[in-house]
CSV table of C-alpha atoms in Angstrom, one decimal:
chain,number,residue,atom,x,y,z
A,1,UNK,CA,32.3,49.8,33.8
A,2,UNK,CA,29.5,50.1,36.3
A,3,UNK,CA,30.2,52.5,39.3
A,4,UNK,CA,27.9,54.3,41.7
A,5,UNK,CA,29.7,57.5,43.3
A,6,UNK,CA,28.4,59.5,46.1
A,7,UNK,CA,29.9,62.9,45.3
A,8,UNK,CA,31.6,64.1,48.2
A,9,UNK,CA,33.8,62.3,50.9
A,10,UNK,CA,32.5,65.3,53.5
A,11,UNK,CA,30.0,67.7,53.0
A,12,UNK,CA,30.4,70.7,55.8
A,13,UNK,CA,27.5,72.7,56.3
A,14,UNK,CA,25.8,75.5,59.2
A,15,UNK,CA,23.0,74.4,61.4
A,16,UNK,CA,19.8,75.3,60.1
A,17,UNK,CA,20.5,75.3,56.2
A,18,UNK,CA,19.5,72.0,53.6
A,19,UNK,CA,22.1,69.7,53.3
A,20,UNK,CA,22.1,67.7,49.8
A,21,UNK,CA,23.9,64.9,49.0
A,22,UNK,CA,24.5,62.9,45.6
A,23,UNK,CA,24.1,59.7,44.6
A,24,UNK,CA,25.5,59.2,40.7
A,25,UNK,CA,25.7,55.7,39.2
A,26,UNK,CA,26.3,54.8,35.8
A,27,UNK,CA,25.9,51.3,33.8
A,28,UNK,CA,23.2,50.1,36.5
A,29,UNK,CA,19.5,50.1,35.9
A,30,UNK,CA,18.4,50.0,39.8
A,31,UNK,CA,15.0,49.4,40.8
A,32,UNK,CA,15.5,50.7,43.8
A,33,UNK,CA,17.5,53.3,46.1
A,34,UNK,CA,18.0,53.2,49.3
A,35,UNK,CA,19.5,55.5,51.9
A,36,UNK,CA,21.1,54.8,55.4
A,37,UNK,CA,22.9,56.4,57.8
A,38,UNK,CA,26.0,55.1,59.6
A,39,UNK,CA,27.7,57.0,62.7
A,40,UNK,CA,31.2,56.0,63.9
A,41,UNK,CA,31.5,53.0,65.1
A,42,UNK,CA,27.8,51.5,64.5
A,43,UNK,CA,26.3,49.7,61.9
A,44,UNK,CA,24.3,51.0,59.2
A,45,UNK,CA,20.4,52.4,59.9
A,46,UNK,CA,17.7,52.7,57.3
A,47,UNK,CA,16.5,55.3,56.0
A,48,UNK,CA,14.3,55.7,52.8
A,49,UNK,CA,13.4,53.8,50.1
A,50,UNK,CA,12.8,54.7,46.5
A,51,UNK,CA,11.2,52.8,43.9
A,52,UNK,CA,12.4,54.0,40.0
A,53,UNK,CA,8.8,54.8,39.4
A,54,UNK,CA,8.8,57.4,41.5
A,55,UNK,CA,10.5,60.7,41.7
A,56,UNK,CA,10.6,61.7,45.5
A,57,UNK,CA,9.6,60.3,48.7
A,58,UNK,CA,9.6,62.4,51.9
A,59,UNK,CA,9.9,61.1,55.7
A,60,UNK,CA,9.8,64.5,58.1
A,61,UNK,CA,12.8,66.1,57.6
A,62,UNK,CA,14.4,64.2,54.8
A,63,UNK,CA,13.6,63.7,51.4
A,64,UNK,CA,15.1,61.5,48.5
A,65,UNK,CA,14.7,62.5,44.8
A,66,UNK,CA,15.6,59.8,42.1
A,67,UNK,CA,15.7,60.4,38.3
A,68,UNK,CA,16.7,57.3,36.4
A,69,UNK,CA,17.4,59.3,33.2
A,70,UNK,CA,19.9,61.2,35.2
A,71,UNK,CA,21.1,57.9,36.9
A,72,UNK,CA,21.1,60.1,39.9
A,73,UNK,CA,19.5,60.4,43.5
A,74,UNK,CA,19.2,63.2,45.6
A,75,UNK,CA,19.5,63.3,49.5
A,76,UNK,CA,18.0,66.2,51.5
A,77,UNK,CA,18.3,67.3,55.1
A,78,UNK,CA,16.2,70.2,55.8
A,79,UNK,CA,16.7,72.6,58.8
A,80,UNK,CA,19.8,70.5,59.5
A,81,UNK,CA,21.0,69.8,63.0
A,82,UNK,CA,24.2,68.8,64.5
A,83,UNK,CA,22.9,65.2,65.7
A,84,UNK,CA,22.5,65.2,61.8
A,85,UNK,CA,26.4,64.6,61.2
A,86,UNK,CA,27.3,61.6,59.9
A,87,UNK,CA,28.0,59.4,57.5
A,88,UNK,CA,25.3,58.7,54.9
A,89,UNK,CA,25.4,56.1,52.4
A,90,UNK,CA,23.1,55.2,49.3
A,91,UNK,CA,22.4,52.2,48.0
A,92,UNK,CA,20.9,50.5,44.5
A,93,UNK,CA,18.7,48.2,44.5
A,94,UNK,CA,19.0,45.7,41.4
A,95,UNK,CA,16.7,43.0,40.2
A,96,UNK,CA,18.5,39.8,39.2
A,97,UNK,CA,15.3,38.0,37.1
A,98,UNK,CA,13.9,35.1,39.8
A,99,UNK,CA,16.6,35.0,42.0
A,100,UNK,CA,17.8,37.0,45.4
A,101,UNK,CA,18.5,40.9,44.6
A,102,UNK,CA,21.6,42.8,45.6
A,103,UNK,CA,22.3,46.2,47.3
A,104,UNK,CA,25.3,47.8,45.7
A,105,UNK,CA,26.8,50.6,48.1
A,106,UNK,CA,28.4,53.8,47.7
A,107,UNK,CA,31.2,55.0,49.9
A,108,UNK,CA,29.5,57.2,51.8
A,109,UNK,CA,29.4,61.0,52.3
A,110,UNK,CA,30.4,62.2,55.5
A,111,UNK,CA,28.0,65.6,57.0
A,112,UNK,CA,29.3,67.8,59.3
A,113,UNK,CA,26.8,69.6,60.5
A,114,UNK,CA,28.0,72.9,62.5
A,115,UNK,CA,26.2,74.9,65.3
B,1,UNK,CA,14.1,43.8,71.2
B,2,UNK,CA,17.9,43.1,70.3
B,3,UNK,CA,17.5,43.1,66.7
B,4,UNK,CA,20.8,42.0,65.1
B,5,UNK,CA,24.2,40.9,67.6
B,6,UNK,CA,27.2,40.0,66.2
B,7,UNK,CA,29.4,38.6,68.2
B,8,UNK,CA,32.5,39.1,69.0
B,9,UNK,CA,32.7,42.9,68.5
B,10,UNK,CA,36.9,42.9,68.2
B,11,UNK,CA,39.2,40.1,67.1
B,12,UNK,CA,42.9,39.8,66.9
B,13,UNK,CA,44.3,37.1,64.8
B,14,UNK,CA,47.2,36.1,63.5
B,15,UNK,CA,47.6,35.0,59.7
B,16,UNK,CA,46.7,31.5,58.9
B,17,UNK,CA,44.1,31.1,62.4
B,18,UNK,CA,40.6,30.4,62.0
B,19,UNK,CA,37.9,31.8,63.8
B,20,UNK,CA,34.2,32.2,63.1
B,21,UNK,CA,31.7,35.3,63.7
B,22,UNK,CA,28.5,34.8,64.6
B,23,UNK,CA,25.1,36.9,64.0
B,24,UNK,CA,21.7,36.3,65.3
B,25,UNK,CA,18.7,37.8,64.7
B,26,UNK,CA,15.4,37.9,66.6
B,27,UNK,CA,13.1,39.4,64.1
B,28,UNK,CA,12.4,36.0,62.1
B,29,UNK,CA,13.7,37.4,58.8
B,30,UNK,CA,14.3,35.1,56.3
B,31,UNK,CA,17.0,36.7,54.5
B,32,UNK,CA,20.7,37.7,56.8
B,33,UNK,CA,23.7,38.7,54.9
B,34,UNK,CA,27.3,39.5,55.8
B,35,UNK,CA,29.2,42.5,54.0
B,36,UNK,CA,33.0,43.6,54.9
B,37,UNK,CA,33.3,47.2,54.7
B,38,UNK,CA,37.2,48.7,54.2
B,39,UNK,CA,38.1,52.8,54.1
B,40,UNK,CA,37.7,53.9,51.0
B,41,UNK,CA,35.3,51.0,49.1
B,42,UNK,CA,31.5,50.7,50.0
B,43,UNK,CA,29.9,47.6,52.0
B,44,UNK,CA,30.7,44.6,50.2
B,45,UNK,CA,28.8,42.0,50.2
B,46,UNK,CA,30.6,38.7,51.0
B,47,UNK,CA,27.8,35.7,51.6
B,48,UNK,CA,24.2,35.9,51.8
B,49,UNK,CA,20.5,33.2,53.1
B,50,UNK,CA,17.6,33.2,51.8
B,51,UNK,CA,16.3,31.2,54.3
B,52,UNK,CA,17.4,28.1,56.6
B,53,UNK,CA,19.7,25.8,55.3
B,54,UNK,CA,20.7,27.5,52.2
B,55,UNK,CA,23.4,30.1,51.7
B,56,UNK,CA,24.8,31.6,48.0
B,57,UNK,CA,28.0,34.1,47.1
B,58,UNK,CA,27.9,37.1,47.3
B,59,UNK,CA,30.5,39.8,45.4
B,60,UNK,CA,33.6,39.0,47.5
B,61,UNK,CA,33.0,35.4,48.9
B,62,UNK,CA,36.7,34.0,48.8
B,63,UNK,CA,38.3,32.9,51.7
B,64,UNK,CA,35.0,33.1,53.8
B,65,UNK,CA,32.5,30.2,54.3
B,66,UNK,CA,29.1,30.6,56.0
B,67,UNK,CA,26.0,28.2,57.6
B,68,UNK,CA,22.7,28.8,58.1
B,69,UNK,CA,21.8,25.6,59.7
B,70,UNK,CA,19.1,28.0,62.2
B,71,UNK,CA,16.8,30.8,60.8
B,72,UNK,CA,18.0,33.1,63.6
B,73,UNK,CA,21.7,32.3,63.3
B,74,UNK,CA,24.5,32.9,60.3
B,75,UNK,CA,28.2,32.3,61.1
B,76,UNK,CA,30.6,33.4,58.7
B,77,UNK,CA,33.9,31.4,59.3
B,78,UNK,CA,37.7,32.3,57.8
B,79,UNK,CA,39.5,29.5,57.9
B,80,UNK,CA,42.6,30.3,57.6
B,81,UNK,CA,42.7,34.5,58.0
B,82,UNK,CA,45.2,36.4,55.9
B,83,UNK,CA,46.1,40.2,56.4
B,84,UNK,CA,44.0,41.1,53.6
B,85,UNK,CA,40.8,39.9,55.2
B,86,UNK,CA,41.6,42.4,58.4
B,87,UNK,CA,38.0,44.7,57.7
B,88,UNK,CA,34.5,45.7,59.4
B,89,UNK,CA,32.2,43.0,59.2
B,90,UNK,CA,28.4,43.4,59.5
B,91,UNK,CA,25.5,41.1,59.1
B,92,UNK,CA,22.3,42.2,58.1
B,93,UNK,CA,19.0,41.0,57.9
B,94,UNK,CA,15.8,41.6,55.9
B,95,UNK,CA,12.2,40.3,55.7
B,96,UNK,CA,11.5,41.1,52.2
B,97,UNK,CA,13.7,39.7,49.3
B,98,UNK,CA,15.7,41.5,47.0
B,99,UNK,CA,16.5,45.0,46.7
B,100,UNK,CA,13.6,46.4,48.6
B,101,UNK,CA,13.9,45.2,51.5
B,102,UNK,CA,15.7,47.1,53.7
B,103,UNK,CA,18.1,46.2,55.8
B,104,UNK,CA,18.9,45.9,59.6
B,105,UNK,CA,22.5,45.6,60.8
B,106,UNK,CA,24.4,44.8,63.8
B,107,UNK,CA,26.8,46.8,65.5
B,108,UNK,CA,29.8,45.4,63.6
B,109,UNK,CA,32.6,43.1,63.9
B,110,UNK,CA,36.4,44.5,64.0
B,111,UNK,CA,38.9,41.9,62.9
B,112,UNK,CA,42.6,42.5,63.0
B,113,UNK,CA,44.6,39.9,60.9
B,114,UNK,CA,48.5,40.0,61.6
């Protein structure tokens, strides 16, 4: 069956330190990931984008890895900060031949990021 | 710049109402979508546009119906609302097609079926 799992419900982590989260899917062949971030009680907000051709992409402090042999994505947070908690969600991107595309979500990992 | 605005933000309705929830967008994207998210399950999405006029299912589209007849407007409408439809809803838009375009969403919709 096809599932994508974000590996962790909460991720706790100190101030300062790298937070990384997973992305795993299996029985997909994405074309693209995508990564938002959601805080209580608001909608979803954009991230990154990665394209299966390539294997990272970095925007300041963030940085997405994606390794389609793995069927996996990686989500980094360097030098973390506590405005950093919340929830973050990933996203594939799949091509449907001619026709509108689809985002499938995960459930979301929620980062705690401690002072 | 408002971006996406659903309105209203809560609802409270009892089983078998109707009501509809409506999301504009001033960004003249051609594609708006409306997903449901639950605890526990990702966003799911429930009816999608690709542009004025048209609308097409998405992954859980029964007991919802949507219209597009504006490109800034899409109304998702439950006509008769059962318990199991009491969820998050967001609407989204994009201006590219398919999967990489990314979206923008609105603040959300909290409906409470009884």
């Amino acid at each position: 069956s096809q599932k994508i799992e974000q590996n962790s419900e909460a991720l706790n982590i100190q101030e300062g330190k790298t937070a990384t989260l997973t992305c795993n899917y299996t029985n997909y062949s994405p074309a693209y990931l995508q990564w938002y971030r959601q805080d209580p009680g608001r909608g979803p907000v954009f991230l990154l984008l990665i394209r299966e051709n390539e294997k990272e992409k970095r925007k300041e402090r963030l940085k997405v890895t994606f390794d389609t042999t793995l069927k996996q994505s990686l989500f980094h947070i360097t030098a973390s900060q506590p405005a950093d908690s919340a929830t973050y969600l990933c996203a594939l991107g799949l091509n449907y031949g001619g026709s509108q595309g689809n985002l499938i979500f995960g459930k979301g990992t929620k980062l705690s990021v401690k002072p | 710049n408002a971006g996406v605005t659903q309105t209203p933000k809560f609802r409270v309705l009892k089983t078998g109402q109707s009501m509809t929830l409506l999301c504009a967008q001033d960004m003249n994207h051609e594609y708006m979508y409306w997903y449901r998210q639950d605890p526990g399950m990702g966003l799911r999405l429930i009816h999608y546009s690709v542009g004025e006029g048209t609308t097409a299912k998405g992954e859980v589209p029964d007991g919802y119906n949507v219209s597009r007849l504006k490109k800034q407007n899409f109304l998702l409408g439950l006509e008769s609302a059962a318990p199991s439809q009491t969820s998050v809803y967001f609407c989204a838009s994009s201006y590219r097609a398919g999967p990489s375009g990314e979206l923008f969403f609105g603040e959300g919709s909290r409906l409470t079926v009884l």
